[in-house]
Coordinates of C-alpha atoms and ligand atoms in Angstrom, one line a residue:
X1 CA -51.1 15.9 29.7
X2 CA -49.6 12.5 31.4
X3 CA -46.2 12.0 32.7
X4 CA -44.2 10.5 30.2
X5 CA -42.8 7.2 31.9
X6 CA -40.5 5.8 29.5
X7 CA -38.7 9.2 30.0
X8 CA -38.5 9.3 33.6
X9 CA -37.6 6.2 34.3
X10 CA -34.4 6.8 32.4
X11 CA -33.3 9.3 34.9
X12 CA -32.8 6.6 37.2
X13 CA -30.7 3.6 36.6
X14 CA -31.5 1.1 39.1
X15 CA -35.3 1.3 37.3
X16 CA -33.5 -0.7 34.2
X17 CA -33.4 -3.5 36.7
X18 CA -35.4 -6.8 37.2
X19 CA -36.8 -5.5 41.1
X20 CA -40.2 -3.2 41.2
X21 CA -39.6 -0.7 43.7
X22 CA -42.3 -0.6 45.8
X23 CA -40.7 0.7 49.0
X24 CA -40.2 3.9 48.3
X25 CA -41.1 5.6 51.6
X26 CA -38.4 3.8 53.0
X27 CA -36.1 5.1 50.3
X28 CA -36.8 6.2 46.6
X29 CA -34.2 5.2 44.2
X30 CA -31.6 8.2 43.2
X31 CA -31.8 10.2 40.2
X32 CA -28.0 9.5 38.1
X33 CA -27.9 13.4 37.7
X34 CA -28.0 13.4 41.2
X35 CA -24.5 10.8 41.3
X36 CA -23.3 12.5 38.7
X37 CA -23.9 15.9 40.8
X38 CA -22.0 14.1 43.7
X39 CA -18.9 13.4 41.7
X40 CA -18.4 16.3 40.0
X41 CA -17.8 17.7 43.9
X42 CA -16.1 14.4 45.1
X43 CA -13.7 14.5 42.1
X44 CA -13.1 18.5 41.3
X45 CA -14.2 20.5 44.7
X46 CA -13.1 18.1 47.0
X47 CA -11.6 20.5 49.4
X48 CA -12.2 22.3 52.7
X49 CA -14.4 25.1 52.6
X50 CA -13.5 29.1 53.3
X51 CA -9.9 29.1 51.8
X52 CA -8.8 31.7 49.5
X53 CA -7.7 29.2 46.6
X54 CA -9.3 28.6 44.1
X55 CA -11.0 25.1 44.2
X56 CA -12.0 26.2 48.0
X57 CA -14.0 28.8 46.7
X58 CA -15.2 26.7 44.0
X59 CA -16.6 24.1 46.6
X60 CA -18.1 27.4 48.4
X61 CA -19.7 28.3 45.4
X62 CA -21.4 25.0 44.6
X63 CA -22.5 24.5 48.2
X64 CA -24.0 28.3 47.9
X65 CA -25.8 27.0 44.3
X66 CA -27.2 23.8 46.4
X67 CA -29.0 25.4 49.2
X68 CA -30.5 28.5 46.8
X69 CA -31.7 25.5 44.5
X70 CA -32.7 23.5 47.8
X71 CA -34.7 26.8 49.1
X72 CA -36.7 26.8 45.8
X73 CA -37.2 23.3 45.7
X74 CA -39.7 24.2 49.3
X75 CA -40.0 28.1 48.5
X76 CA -38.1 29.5 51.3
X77 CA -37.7 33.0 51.4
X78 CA -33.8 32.9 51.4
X79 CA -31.3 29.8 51.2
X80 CA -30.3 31.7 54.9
X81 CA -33.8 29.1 55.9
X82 CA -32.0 26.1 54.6
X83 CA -29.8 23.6 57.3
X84 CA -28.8 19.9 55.5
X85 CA -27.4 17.4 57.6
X86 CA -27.3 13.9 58.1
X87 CA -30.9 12.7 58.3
X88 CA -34.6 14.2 59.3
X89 CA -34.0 12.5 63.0
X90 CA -30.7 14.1 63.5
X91 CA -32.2 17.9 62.2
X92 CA -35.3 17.4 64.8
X93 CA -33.1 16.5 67.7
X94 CA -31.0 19.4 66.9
X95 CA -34.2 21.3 66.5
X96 CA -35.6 20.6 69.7
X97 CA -32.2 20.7 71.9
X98 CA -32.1 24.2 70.8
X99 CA -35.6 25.0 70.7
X100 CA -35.3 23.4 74.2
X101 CA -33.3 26.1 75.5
X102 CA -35.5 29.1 74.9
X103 CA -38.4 26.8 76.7
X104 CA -39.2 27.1 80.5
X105 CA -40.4 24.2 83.1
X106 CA -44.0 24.0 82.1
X107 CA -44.2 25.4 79.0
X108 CA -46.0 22.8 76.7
X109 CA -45.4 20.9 73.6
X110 CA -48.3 19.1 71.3
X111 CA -47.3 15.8 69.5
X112 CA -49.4 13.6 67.3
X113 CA -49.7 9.8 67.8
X114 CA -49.7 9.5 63.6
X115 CA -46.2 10.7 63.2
X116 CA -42.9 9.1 62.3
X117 CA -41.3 9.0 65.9
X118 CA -38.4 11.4 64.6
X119 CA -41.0 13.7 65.0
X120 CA -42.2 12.7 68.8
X121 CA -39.3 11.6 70.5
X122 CA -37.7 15.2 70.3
X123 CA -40.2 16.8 71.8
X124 CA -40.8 14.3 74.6
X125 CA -37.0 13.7 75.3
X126 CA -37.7 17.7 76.6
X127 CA -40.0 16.1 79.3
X128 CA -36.9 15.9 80.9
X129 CA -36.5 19.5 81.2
X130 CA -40.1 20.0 82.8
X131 CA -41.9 20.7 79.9
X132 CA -45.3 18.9 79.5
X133 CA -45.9 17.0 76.2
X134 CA -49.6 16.5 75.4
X135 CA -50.4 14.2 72.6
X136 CA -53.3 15.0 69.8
X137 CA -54.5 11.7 68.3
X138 CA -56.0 10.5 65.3
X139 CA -59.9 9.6 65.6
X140 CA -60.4 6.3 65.7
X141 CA -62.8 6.1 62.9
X142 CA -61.5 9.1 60.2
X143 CA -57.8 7.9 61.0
X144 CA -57.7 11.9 60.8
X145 CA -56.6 14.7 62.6
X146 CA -59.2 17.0 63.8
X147 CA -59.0 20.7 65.1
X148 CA -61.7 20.5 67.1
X149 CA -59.3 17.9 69.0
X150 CA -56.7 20.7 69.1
X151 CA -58.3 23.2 70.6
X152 CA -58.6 21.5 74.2
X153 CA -54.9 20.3 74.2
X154 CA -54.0 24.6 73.4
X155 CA -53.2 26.5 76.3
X156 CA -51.4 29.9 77.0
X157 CA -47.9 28.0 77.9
X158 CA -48.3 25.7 74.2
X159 CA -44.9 26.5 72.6
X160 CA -44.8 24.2 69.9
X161 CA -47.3 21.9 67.6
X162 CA -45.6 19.1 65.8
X163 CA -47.4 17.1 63.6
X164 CA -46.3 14.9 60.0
X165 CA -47.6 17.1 56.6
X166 CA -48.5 13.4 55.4
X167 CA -48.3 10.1 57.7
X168 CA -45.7 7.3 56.0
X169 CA -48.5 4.9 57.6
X170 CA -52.2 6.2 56.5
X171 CA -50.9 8.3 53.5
X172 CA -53.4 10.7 54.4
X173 CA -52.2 14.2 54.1
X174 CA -52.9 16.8 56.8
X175 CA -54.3 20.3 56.3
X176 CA -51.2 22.6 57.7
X177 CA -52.0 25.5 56.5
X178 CA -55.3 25.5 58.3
X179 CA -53.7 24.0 61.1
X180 CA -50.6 26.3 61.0
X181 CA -52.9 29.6 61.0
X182 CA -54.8 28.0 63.9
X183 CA -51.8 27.4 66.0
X184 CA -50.2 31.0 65.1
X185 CA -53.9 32.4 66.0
X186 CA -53.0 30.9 69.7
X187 CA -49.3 32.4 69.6
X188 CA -47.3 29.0 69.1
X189 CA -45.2 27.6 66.3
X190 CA -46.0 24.7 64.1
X191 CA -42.8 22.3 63.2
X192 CA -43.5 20.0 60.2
X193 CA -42.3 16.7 59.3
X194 CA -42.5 16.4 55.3
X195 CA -40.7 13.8 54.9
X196 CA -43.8 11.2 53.9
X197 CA -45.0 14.2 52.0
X198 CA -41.9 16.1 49.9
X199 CA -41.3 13.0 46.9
X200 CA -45.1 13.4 46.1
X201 CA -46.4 16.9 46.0
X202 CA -44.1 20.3 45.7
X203 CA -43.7 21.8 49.3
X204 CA -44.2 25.2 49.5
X205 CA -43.3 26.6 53.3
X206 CA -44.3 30.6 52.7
X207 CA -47.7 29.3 51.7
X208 CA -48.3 27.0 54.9
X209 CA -47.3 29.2 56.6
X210 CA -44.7 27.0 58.9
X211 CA -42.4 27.7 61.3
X212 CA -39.6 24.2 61.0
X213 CA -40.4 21.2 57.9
X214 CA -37.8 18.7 58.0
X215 CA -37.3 16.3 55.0
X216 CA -34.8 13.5 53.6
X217 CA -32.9 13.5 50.5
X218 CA -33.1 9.8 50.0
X219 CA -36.7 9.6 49.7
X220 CA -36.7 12.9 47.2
X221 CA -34.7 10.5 44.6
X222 CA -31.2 11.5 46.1
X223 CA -28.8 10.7 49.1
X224 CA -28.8 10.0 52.7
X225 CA -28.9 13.3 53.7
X226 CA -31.8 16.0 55.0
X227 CA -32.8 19.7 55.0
X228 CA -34.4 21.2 58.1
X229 CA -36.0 24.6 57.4
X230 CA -36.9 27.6 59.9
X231 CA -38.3 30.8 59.3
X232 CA -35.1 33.1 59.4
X233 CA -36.2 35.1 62.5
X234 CA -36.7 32.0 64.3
X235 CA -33.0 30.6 63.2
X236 CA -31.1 33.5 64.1
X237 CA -32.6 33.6 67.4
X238 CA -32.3 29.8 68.6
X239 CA -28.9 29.0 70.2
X240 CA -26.3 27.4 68.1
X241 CA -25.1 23.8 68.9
X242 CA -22.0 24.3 67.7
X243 CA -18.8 25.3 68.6
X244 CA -18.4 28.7 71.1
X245 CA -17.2 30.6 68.4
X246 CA -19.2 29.5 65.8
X247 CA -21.2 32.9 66.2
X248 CA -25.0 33.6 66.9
X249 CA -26.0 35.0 62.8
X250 CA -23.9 31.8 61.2
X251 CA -26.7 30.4 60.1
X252 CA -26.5 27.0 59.0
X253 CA -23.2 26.4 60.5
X254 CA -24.3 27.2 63.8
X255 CA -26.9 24.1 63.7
X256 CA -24.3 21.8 61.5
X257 CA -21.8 19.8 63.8
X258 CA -18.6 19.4 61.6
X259 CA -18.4 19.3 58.8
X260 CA -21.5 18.2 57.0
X261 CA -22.0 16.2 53.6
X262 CA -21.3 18.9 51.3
X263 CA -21.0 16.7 48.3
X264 CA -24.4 15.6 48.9
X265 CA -26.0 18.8 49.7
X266 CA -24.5 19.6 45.9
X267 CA -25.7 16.4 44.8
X268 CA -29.6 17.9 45.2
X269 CA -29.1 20.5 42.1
X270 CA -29.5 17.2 40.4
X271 CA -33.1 17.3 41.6
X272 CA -33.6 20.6 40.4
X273 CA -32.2 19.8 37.0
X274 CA -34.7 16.6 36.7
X275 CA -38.0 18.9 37.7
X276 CA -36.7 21.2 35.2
X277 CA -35.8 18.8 32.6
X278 CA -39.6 16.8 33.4
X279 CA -41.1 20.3 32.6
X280 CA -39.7 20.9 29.4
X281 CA -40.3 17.7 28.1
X282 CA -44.0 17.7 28.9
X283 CA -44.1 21.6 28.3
X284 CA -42.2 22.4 25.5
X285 CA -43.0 26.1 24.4
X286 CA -45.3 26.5 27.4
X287 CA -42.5 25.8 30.1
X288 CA -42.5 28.5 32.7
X289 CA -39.4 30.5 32.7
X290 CA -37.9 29.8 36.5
X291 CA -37.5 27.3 37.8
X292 CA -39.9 27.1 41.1
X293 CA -42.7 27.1 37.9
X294 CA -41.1 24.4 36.1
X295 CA -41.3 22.6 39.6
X296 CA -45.1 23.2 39.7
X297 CA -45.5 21.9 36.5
X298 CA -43.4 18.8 36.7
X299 CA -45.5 17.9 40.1
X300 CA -48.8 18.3 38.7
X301 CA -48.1 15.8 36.2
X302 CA -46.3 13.6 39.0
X303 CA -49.8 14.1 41.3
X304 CA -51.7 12.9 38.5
X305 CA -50.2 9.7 37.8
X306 CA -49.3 8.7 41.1
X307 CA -53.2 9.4 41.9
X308 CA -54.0 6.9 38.7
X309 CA -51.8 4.3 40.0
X310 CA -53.4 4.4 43.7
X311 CA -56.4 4.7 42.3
X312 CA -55.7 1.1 40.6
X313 CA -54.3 -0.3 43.6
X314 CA -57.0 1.0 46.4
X315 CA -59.9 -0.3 43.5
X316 CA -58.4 -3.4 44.0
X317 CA -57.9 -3.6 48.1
X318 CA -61.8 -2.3 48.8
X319 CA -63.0 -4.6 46.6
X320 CA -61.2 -7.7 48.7
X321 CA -63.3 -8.8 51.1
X322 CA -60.6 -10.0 53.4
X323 CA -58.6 -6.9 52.8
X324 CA -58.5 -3.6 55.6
X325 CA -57.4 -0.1 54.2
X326 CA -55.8 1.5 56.7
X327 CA -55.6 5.0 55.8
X328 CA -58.2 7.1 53.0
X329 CA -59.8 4.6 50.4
X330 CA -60.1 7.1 47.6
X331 CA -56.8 8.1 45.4
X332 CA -57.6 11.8 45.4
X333 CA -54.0 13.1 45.1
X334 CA -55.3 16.3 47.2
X335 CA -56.2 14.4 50.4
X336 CA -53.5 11.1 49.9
X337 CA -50.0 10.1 48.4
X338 CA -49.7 6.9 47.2
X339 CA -48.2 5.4 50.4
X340 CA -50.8 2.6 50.8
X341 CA -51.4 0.3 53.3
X342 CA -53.7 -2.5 54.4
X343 CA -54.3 -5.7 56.7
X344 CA -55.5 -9.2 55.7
X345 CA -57.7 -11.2 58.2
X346 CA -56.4 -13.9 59.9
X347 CA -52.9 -13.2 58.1
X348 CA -50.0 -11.9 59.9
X349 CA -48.8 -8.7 57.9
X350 CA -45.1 -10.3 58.6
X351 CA -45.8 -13.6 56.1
X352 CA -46.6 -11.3 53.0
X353 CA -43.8 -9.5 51.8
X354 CA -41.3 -12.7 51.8
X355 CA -44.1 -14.3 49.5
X356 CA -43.9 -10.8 47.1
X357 CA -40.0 -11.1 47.1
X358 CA -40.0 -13.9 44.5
X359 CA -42.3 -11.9 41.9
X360 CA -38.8 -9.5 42.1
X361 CA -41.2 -6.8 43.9
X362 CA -39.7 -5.1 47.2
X363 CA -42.8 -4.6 49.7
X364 CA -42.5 -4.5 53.5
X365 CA -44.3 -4.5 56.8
X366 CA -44.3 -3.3 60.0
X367 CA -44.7 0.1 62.4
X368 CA -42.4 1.8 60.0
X369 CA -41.1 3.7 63.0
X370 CA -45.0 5.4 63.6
X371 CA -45.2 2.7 66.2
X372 CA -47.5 4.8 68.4
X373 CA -49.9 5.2 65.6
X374 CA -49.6 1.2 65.1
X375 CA -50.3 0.4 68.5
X376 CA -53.0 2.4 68.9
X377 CA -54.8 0.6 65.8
X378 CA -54.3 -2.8 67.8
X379 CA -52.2 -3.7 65.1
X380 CA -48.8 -4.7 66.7
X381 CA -49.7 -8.2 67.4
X382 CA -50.5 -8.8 63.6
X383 CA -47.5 -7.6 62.5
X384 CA -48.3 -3.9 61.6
X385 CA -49.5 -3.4 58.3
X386 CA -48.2 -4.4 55.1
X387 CA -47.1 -0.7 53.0
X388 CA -46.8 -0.6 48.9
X389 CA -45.5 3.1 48.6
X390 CA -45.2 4.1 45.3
X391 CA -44.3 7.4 43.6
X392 CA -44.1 8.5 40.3
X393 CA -41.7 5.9 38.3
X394 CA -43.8 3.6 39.4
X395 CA -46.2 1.7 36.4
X396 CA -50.0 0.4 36.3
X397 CA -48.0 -2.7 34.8
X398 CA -46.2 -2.8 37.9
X399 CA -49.7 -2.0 40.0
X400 CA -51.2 -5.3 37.7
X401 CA -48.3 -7.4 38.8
X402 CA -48.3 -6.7 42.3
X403 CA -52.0 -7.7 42.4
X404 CA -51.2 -11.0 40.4
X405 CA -49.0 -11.8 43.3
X406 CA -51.5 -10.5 46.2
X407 CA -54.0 -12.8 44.3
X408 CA -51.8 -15.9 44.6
X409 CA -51.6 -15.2 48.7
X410 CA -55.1 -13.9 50.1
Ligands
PLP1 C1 -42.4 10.3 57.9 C2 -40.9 10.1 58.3 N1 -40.3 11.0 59.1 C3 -39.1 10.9 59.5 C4 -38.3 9.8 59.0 C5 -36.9 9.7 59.5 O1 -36.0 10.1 58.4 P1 -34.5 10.0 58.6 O2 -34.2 8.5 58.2 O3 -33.9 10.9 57.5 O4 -34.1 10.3 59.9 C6 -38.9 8.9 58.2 C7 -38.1 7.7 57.7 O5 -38.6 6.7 57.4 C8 -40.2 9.0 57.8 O6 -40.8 8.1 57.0

């Protein structure tokens, strides 16, 4: 079965444009039932949670809908797993000022030199605090992330592994479930960025087995917003940031400052009802009947194509001489997502995507905020790299014009 494109690019407006969208790890465009999800609370439920009345409860009610539909969207145990809030930066750092807390003066924390620094500067910020931060890197000629690297950097004082589930710079996705059972096996916790991962493949956090996976709205075809889970023992254990009274079992409120984005946390059903919709349409008679199975099925049709339309795209880049993959070369959706990127010799990364714009196709360059990862490829002085992230609205008509204009530069 193939994803039906015409369809699914009519959930989202902005497609009917003249621009390809080939910056979607920087921000996918939003689904309208997602808007439409967003006004319905703007414009009927616009009210102050916790009252008795009845539009107060209503807003309740919808927010309560959101983070059930939000838990099945990653397959947390309960929607008591789910904090949103402002963005995947602001969730970590609230993370680890908590997680901070329960830490002593040399107690250790592993970070990863591939990740999105959201996911490194809030455990080193705790440096501060005495703790030690020891940094697992990529090999320099897999671009991977090995266990047998791992295992030296574990002691008995690790607390806490953080690592990306997929890298918004190699597109390669890491193995956390293996990694996850062998950081549990040495009695520390595993926090996962999914933010590079979540718009390509259906997160599922009781099967990795994780402890904290972060991830943004606005790059899951909705708003600025973003969801930090934790296992439910973990959260009721961490201090709150909040207020003194906001008490200890108040989970999310005791992680969300003020109050947070509701409208947008509602806005995600939208989400929900697209994977739904995306299943039936393919499925018909053979949908499954809930909807974390509709939500399998929609993203093994979205896997496929998005691995056909790398699979175009990384054809053409190994076959340029001239041309440098920097990530995986092969499209297979279970090792990659179709975040793709690449250097030209003797052309600054920089020049490229200016000469793109006038084809109406948005491409960029750069560190993409994995600026560790960039400098220790010996890439910052070209520019970075130059990223075409794609995901599943995207066309192999788009892919074919994309390479007319690469042909026309290098
Ligand atoms: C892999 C990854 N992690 C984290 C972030 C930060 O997300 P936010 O903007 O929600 O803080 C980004 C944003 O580009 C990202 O690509």
């Amino acid at each position: 079965m193939i994803l039906n494109l015409d369809k699914v690019r009519e959930y989202f407006p902005a497609l009917a444009g003249e621009w390809t969208f080939f910056d979607n790890a920087g921000g996918s465009q939003t689904l309208k039932k997602v808007v439409d999800r967003i006004s319905q609370f703007l414009l009927s439920s616009d009210v102050q949670l916790g009252a008795s009345y009845t539009i107060s409860q209503l807003a309740g009610e919808r927010l309560a809908l959101a983070t059930k539909g939000m838990a099945t969207f990653i397959n947390a145990n309960s929607s008591k797993e789910v904090v949103m809030g402002p963005s995947t930066t602001m969730m970590l750092k609230v993370l680890s000022m908590s997680l901070g807390q329960t830490f002593t003066p040399g107690d250790e924390v592993i970070v990863t030199n591939c990740d999105h620094e959201a996911n490194i500067g809030a455990w080193v910020a705790l440096e501060k605090q005495g703790m030690k931060v020891k940094v697992w890197q990529v090999r320099p000629d897999t671009l991977e992330l090995h266990l047998a690297d791992l295992e030296p950097l574990m002691s008995q004082r690790t607390k806490l592994v953080a690592l990306t589930h997929a890298s918004n710079v190699l597109g390669t996705i890491n193995p956390i479930k293996e990694i996850a059972a062998f950081v549990h096996d040495r009695n520390a916790m595993i926090c996962i960025d999914g933010v590079a991962y979540a718009p390509h493949r259906l997160v599922d956090v009781q099967d990795l087995d994780v402890d904290f996976y972060t991830l943004s709205f606005y790059k899951v075809y909705g708003p600025h917003h973003a969801l930090l889970y934790g296992k439910e023992e973990h959260l009721l254990r961490l201090p709150g940031l909040n207020h003194y009274f906001i008490t200890q079992t108040d989970i999310p409120y005791k992680f969300q400052l003020g109050n947070v984005n509701f409208e947008l946390s509602y806005g995600m059903l939208g989400l929900c009802d697209y994977l739904s919709e995306l299943a039936q349409l393919h499925y018909g008679d053979e949908t499954a009947p809930d909807l974390r199975n509709q939500m399998v099925q929609a993203f093994d049709l979205i896997s496929i194509h998005e691995e056909k339309i790398s699979d175009r795209l990384l054809n053409y880049l190994n076959n340029k001489p001239n041309v440098r993959v920097i990530g995986q070369s092969k499209a297979d959706r279970q090792t990659r997502v179709p975040t793709i990127s690449f250097v030209v010799d003797g052309i600054n990364s920089s020049t490229i995507p200016a000469k793109i714009d006038q084809n109406y196709i948005g491409i960029r360059y750069g560190d993409f905020y994995a600026r560790r990862l960039i400098e220790y490829l010996g890439l910052a002085s070209q520019g970075g790299i130059v990223r075409v992230s794609m995901v599943h609205y995207n066309t192999l008509e788009e892919v074919n014009s994309l390479i007319e204009a690469f042909e026309q530069i290098f």
